[in-house]
mmCIF file of C-alpha atoms in Angstrom:
data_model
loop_
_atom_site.group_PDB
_atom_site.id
_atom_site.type_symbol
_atom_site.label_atom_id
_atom_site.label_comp_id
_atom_site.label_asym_id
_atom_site.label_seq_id
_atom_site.Cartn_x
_atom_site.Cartn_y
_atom_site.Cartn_z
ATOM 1 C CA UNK A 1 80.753 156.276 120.018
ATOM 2 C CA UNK A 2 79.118 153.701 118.641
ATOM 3 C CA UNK A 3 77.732 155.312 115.550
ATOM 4 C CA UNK A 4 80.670 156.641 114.299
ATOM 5 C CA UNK A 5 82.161 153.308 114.210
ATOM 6 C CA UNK A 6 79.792 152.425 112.017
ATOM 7 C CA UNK A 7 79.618 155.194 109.713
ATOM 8 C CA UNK A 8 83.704 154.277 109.586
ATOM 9 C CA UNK A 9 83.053 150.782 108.961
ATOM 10 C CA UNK A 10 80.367 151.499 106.173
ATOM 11 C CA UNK A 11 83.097 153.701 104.154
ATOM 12 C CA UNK A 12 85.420 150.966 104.783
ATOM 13 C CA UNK A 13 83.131 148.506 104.030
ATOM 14 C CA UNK A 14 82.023 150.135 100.238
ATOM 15 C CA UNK A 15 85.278 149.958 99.443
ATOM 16 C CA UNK A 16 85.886 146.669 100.399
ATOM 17 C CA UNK A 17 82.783 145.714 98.557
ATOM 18 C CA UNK A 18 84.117 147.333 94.946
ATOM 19 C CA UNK A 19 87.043 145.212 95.363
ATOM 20 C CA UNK A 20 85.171 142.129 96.431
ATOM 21 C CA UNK A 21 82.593 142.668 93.627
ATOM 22 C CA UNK A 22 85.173 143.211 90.533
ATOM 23 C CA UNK A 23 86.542 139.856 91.583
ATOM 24 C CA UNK A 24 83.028 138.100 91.668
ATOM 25 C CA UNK A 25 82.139 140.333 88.631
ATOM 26 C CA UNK A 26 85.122 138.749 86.863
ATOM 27 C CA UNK A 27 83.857 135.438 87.444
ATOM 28 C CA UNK A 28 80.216 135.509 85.701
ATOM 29 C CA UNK A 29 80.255 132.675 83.161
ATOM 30 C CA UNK A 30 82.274 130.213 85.084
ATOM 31 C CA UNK A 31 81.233 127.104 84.986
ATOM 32 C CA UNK A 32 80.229 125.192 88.574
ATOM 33 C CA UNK A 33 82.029 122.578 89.444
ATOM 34 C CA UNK A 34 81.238 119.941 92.840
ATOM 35 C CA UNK A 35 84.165 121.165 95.110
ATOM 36 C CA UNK A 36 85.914 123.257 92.428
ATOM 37 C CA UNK A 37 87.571 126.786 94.265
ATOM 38 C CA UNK A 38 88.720 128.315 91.217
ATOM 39 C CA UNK A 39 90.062 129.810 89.096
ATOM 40 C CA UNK A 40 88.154 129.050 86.445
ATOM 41 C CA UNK A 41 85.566 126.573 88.273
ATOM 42 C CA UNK A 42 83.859 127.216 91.456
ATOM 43 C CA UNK A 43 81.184 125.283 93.964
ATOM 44 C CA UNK A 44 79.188 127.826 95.781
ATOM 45 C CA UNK A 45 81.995 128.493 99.075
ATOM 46 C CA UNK A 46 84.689 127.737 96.513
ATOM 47 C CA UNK A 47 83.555 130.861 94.768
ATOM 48 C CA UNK A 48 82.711 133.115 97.926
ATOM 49 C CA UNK A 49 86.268 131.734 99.265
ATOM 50 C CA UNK A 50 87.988 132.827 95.954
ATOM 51 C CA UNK A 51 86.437 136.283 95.692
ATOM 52 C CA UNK A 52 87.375 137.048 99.247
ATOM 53 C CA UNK A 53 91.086 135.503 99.263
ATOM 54 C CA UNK A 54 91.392 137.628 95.577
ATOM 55 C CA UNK A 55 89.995 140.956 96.574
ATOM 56 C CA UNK A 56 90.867 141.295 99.833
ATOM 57 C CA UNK A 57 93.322 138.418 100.948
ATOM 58 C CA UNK A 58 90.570 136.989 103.721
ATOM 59 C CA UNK A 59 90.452 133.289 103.990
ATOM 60 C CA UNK A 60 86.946 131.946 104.127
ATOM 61 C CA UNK A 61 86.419 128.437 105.830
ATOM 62 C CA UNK A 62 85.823 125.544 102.693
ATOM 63 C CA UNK A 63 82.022 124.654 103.099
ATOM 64 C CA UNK A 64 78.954 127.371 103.176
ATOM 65 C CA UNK A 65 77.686 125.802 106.635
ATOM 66 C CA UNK A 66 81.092 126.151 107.737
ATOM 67 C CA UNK A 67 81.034 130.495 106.480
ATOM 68 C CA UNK A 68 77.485 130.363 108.046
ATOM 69 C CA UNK A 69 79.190 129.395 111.350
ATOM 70 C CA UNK A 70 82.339 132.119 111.407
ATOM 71 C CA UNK A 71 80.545 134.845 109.855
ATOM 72 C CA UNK A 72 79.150 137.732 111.912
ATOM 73 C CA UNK A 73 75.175 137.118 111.533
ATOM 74 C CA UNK A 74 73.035 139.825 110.286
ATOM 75 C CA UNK A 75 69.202 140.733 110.194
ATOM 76 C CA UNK A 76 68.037 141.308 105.976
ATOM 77 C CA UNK A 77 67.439 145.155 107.247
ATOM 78 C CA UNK A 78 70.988 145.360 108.170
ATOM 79 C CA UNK A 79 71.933 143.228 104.621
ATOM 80 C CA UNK A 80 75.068 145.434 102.865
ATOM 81 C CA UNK A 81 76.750 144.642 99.538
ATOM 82 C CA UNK A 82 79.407 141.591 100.031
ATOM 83 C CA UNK A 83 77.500 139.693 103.029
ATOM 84 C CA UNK A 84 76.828 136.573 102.372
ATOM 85 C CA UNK A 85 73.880 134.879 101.791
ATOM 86 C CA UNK A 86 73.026 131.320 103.144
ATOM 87 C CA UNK A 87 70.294 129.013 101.425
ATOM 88 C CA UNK A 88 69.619 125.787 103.419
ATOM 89 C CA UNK A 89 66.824 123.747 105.551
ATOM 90 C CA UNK A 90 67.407 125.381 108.418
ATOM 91 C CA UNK A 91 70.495 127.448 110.190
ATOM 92 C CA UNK A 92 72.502 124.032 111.102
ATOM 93 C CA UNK A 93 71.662 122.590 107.101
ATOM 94 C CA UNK A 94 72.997 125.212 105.187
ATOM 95 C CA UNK A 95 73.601 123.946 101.741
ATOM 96 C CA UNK A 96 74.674 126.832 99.251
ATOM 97 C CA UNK A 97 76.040 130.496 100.261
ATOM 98 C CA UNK A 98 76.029 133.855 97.624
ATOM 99 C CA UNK A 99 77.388 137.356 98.022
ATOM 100 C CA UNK A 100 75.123 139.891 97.985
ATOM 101 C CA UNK A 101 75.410 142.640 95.616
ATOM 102 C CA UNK A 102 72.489 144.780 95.881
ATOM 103 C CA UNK A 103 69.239 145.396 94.936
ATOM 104 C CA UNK A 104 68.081 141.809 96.075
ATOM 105 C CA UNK A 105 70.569 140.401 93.947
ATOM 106 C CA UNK A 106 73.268 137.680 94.652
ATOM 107 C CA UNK A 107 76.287 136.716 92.473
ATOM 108 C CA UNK A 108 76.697 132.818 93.226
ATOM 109 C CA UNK A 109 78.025 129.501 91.733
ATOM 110 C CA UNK A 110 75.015 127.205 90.987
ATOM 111 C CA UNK A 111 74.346 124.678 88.505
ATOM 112 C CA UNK A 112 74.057 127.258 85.686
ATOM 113 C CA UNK A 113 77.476 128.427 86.793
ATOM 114 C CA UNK A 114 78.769 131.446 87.923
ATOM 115 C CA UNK A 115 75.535 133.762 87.582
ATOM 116 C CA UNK A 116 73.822 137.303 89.061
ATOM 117 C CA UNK A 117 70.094 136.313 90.605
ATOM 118 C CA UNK A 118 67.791 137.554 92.869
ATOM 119 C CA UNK A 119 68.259 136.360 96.677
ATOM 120 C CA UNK A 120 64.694 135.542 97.378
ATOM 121 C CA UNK A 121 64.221 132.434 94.546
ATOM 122 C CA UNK A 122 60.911 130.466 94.808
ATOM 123 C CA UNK A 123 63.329 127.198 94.790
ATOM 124 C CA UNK A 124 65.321 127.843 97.657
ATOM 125 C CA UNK A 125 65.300 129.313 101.516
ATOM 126 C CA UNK A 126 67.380 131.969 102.594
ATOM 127 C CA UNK A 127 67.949 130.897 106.119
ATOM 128 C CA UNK A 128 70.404 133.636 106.913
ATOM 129 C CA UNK A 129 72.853 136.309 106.081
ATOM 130 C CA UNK A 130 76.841 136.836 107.232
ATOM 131 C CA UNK A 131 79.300 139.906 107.162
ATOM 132 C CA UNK A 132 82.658 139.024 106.489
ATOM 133 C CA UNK A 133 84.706 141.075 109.149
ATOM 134 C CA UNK A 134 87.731 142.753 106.901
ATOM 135 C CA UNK A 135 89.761 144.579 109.778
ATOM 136 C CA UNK A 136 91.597 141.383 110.775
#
């Protein structure tokens, strides 16, 4: 039983994630802002809050330790495209959140903006990774 709840939730989830992912894809380019939410200036959980209230009308809690917190945790095997990705010190000093988008690659507002990067950056540590239930 449990498996084919899964295999249902993966479908669902892919096309969640094309929605999700034109939104953030829309967004490249924007410029970062300290507390901005869009939407044409984003903080890191301004812009993760954005894409998912756009795409798929979810509301996201306002800070990235606060979407660490509500988010269903998951191991980086069981990483899919639109979890999100949490940078801090440790699991209760989470500083910046991304959405994953594949291939090791994040879309995220940083101080460069709204930009596409790899996950695993030599400046930061990935402390842990979130699925953002969309059946609610």
């Amino acid at each position: 039983m449990g498996s084919a709840m899964n295999n249902n939730a993966h479908a669902d989830s892919n096309n969640d994630f094309q929605q999700v992912y034109s939104v953030a894809k829309s967004k490249l380019g924007s410029p970062y802002i300290y507390g901005a939410t869009g939407s044409n200036a984003f903080d890191c959980s301004g812009f993760t809050s954005y894409v998912y209230k756009n795409s798929l009308g979810i509301k996201l809690p306002r800070t990235a330790q606060a979407q660490y917190n509500a988010s269903n945790k998951v191991s980086r095997n069981n990483l899919q495209k639109g979890d999100l990705v949490f940078i801090g010190g440790s699991t209760a000093s989470i500083y910046h959140v991304g959405m994953y988008v594949g291939n090791g690659k994040m879309i995220d507002a940083q101080n460069r903006g709204v930009v596409s990067e790899n996950i695993n950056a030599p400046w930061w540590n990935v402390v842990g990774y979130g699925h953002v239930d969309t059946n609610d």
